[in-house]
Coordinates of C-alpha atoms and ligand atoms in Angstrom, one line a residue:
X21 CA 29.8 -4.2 74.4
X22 CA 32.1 -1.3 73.7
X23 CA 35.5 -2.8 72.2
X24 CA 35.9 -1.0 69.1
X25 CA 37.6 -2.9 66.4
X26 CA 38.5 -1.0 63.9
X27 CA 37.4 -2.5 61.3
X28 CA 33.8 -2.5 62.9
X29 CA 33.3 1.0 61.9
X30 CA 34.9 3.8 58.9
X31 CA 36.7 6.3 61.0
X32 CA 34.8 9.0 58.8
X33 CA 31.8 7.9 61.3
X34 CA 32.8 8.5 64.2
X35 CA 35.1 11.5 65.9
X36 CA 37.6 10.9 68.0
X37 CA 35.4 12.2 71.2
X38 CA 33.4 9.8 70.8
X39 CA 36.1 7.1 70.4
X40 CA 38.1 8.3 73.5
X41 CA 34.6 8.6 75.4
X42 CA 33.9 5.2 74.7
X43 CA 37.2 3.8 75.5
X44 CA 37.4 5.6 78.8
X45 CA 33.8 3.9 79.7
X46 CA 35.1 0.6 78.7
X47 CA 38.2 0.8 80.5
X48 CA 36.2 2.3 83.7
X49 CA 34.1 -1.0 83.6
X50 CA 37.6 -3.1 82.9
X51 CA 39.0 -1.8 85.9
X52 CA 36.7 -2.4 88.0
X53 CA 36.4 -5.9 87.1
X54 CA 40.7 -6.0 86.6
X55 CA 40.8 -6.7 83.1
X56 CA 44.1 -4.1 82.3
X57 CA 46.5 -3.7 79.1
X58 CA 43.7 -3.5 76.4
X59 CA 45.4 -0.8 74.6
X60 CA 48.8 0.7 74.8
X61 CA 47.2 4.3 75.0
X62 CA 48.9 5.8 78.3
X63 CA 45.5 7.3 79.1
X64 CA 43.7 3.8 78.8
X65 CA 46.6 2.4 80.9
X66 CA 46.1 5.0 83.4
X67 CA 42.4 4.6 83.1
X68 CA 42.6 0.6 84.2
X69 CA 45.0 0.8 86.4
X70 CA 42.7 3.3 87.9
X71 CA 45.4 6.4 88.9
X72 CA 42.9 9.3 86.9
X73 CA 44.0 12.1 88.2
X74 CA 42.5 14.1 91.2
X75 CA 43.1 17.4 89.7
X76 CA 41.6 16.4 86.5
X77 CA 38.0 18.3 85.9
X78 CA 34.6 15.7 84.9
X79 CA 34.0 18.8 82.7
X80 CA 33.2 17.3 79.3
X81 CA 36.4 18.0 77.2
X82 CA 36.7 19.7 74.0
X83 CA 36.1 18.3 70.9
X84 CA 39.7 16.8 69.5
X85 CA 39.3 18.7 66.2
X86 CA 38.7 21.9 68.2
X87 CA 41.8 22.0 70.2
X88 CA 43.9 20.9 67.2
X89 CA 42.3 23.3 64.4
X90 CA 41.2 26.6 66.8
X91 CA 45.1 27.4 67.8
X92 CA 47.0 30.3 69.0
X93 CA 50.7 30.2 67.8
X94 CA 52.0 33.3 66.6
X95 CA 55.1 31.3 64.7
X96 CA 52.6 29.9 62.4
X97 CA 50.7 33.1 61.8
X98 CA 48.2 35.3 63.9
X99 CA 44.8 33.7 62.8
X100 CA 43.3 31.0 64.8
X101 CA 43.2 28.4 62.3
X102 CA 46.9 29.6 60.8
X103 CA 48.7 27.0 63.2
X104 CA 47.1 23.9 61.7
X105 CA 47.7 25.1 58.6
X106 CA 51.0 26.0 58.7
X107 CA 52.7 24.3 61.4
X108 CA 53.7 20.8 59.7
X109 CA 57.2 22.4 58.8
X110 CA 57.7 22.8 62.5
X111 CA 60.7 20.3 62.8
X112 CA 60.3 18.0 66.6
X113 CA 62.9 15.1 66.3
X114 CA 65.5 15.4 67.2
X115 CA 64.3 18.1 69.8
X116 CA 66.8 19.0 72.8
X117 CA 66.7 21.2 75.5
X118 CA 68.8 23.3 76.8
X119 CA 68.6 23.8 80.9
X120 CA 70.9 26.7 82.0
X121 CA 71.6 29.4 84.8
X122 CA 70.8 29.3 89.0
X123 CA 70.5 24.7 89.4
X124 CA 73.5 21.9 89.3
X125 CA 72.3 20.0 86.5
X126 CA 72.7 22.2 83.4
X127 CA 73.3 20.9 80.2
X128 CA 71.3 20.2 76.6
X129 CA 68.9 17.3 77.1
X130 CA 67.7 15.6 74.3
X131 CA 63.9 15.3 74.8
X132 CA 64.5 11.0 75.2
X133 CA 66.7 11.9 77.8
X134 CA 64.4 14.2 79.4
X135 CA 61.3 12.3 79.2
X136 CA 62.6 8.8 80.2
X137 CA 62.6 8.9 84.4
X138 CA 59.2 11.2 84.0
X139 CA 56.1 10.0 85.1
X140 CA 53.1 10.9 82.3
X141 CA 49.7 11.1 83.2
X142 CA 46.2 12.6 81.9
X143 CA 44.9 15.8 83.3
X144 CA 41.5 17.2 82.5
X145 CA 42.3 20.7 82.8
X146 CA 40.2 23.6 81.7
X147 CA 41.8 26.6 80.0
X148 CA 41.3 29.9 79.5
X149 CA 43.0 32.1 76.8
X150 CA 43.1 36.1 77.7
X151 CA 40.6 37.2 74.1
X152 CA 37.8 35.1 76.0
X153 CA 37.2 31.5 74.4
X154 CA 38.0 28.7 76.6
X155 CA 38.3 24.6 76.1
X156 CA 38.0 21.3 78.7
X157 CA 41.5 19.6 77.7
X158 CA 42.4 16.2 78.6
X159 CA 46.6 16.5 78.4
X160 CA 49.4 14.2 79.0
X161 CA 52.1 15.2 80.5
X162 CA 54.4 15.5 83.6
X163 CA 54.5 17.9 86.4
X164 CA 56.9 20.6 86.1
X165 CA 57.5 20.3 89.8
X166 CA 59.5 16.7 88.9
X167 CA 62.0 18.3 86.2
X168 CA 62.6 21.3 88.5
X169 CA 63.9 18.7 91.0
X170 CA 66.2 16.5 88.6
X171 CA 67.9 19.5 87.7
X172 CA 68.5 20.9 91.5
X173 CA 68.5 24.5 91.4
X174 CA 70.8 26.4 93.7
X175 CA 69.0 28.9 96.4
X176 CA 69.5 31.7 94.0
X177 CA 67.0 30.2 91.9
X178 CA 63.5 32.0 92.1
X179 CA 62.2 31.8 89.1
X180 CA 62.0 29.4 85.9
X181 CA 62.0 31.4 82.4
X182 CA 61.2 29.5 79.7
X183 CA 61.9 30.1 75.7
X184 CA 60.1 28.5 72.4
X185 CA 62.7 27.2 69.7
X186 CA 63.9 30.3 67.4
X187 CA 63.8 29.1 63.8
X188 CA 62.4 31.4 61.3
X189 CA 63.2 28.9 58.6
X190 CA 60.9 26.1 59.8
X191 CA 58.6 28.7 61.7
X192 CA 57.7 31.7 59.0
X193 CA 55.6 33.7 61.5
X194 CA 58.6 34.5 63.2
X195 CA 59.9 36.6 60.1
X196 CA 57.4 39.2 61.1
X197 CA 58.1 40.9 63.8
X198 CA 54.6 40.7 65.6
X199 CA 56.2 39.8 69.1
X200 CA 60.0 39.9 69.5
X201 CA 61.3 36.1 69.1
X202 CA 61.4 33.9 70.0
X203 CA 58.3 33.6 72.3
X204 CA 59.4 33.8 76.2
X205 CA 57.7 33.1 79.6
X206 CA 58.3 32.7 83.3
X207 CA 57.2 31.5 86.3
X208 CA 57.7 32.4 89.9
X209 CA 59.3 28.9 91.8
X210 CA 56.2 28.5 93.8
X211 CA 53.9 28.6 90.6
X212 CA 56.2 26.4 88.9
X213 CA 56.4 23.8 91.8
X214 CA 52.6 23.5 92.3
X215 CA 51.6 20.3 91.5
X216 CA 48.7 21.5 88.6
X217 CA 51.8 22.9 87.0
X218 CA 52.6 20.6 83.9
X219 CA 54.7 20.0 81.2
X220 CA 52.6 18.5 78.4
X221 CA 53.3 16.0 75.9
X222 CA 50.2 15.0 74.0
X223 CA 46.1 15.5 74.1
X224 CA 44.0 12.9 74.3
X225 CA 46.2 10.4 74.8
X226 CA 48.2 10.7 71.6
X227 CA 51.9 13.2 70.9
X228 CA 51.0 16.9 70.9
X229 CA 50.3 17.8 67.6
X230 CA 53.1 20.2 65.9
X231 CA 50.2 23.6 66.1
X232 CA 49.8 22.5 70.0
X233 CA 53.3 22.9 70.8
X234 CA 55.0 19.8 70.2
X235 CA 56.8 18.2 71.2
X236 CA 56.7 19.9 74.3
X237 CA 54.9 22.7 76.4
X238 CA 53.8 24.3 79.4
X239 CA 50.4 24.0 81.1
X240 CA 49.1 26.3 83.7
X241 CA 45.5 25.5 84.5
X242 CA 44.9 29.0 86.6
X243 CA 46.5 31.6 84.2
X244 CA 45.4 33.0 80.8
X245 CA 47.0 30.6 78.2
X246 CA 49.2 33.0 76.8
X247 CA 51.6 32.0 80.1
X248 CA 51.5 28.0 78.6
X249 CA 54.7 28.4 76.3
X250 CA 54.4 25.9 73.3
X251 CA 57.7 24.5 71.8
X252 CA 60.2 24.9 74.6
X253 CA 63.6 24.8 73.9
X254 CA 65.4 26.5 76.6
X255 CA 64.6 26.6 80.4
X256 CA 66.1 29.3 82.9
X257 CA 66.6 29.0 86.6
X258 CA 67.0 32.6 87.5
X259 CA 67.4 34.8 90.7
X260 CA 65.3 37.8 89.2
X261 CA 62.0 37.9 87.3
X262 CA 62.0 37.6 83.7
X263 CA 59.7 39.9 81.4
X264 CA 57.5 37.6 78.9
X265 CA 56.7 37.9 75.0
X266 CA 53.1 39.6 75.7
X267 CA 53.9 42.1 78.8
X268 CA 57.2 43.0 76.1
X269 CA 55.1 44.1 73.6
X270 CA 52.4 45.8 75.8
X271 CA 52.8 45.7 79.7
X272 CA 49.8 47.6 80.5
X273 CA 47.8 45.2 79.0
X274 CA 49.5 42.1 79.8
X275 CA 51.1 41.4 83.2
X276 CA 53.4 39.0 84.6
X277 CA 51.2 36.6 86.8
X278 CA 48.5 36.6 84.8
X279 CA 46.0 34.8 86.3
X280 CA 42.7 34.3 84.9
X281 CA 40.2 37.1 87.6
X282 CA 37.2 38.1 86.3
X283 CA 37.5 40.6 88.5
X284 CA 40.4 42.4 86.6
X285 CA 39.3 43.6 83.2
X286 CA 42.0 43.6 80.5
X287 CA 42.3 47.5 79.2
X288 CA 40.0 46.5 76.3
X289 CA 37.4 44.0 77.5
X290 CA 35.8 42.6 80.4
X291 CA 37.2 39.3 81.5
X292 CA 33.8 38.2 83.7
X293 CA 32.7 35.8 81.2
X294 CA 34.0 33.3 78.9
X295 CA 32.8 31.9 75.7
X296 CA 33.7 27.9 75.9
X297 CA 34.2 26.6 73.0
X298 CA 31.4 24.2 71.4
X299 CA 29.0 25.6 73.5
X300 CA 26.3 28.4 72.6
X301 CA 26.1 30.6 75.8
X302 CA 28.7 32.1 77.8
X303 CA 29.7 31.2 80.8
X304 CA 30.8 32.6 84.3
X305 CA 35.0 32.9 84.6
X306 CA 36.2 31.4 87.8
X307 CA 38.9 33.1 89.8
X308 CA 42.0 31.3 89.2
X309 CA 40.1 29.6 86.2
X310 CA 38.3 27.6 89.1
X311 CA 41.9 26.5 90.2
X312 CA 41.6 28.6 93.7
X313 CA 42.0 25.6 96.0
X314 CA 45.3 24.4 94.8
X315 CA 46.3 28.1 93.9
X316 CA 44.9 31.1 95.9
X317 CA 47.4 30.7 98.9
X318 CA 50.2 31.5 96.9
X319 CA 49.3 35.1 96.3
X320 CA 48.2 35.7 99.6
X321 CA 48.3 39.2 100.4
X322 CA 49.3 40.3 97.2
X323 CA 47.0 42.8 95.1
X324 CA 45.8 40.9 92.0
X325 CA 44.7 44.6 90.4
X326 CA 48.6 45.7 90.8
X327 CA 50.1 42.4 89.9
X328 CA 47.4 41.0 87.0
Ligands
MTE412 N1 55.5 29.8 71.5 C1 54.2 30.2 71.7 N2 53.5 29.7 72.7 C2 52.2 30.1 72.9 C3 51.6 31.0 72.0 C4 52.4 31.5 70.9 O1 51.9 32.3 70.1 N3 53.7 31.1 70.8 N4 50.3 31.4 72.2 C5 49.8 31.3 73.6 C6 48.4 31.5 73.7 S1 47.8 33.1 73.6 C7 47.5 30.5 74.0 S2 45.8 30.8 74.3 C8 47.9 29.1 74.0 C9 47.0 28.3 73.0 O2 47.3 27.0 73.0 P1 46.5 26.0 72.0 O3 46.6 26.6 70.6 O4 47.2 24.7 72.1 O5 45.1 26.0 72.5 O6 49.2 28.9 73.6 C10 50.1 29.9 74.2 N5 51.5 29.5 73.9
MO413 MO1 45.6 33.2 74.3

């Protein structure tokens, strides 16, 4: 049988895949015979009570200690393995947020406040950073599309800028001035409504880790990662389109959609394949990152080459 006990087996043996794979299977097999509430992970829960997502990929996810050790998070340093490193000092609780400009419901939101009413689930999502690697992640978290409602924006409102915390003290890579702090993005309404738009809160089923952007962050499944702002802070409801951290420090080689085409090259690389990581070969890129369904129809007659 697959209950796990802990004391059945030394942690040392075992990765956490492998305990998360093995939980899933039992709790697909509790399910179906309705056994429910094993465990208290919200991923289990979800699991039994079978609401797994739709959107979520049967990709095999990444290895645990892959998406928490192979980072990008330029306030912890520029090298990939800097964040896990260094990103302990980041400080999450209390964490607030302030909402401001085009909605009704502006205010600072401490992140209890913000999370309470939200419903948080488990997508399988795959993800594709702009230098080439990619990763199968299974997040928890709460569609954007939810928060964006609570907080009623006014018909001005057309797009959503977000903005990590600026702290130098607790986050030393922003005392270089690599990228002008702190770290901003955006979103046009219609990207940030989709429903594959989320807010994320944790990875395989436990809190985001401090190097992942805890204690919150955006996830968009179709666009090169750099557009999934860790740490946020601050969210904008604004009638014009923001400029973010990477098209600020080069705009011909960073746009503002940003959505992963392998038929767009990147000024300095081809972007046709992808190296995912844990696996040997490389693999095909999708257009829209394989997210075309849900996504395509929102840039309908736009040109992708001009607007990358
Ligand atoms: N605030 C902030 N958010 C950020 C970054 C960053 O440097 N600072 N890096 C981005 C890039 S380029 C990528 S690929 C993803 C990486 O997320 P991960 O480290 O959780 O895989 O975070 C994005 N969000
Ligand atoms: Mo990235």
């Amino acid at each position: 049988m697959l209950i796990l006990k802990s004391n059945d087996i030394k942690s040392s043996e075992i990765t956490d895949y492998d305990v998360y794979q093995d939980r899933r299977r039992f709790m697909k097999n509790a399910a179906g015979i309705g056994i429910a509430g094993v465990s208290g992970l919200p991923i289990v829960e979800a699991l039994a009570k079978g609401t797994a997502s739709p959107y979520s990929t049967s990709e095999k996810p990444t290895e645990y200690e892959a998406i928490t050790e192979y980072c990008n998070f330029y306030e912890f340093g520029t090298g990939k393995s800097d964040p896990a490193k260094n990103a302990h000092s980041l400080v999450t609780s209390p964490w607030n947020v302030v909402v401001e400009g085009e909605c009704e419901k502006p205010g600072k939101y401490s992140l209890e406040d913000l999370l309470k009413p939200m419903n948080i689930e488990e997508r399988v999502y795959r993800f594709r950073c702009v230098e080439g690697w990619s990763m199968v992640i299974p997040w928890m978290g709460f569609q954007l599309s939810d928060l964006i409602k609570r907080m009623q924006p006014t018909s001005k409102a057309k797009y959503v800028y977000f903005e990590t915390l600026l702290d130098p003290e607790h986050m030393p890579g922003q005392k270089r001035a690599v990228l002008d702090w702190p770290y901003v993005e955006g979103l046009r309404m219609d990207e940030a409504m989709n429903p594959l738009t989320l807010m994320g809160t944790g990875i395989y089923g436990k809190d985001l880790l401090n190097q992942n952007g805890a204690p919150l962050r955006l996830v968009v499944p179709w666009k090169y990662g750099f557009k999934s702002i860790k740490s946020i802070a601050r969210i904008r409801f604004l009638e014009t389109q923001p400029v973010n951290s990477w098209q600020k420090a080069n705009k011909h080689e960073y746009g503002f959609f940003s959505n992963v085409n392998p038929n767009v090259s990147h000024p300095r690389w081809s972007q046709r394949k992808e190296r995912r990581i844990g696996q040997f070969r490389k693999i095909k890129t999708q257009m829209f990152n394989g997210y075309g369904e849900q996504v395509a129809s929102l840039y309908s007659g736009m040109d992708l080459k001009k607007y990358f």
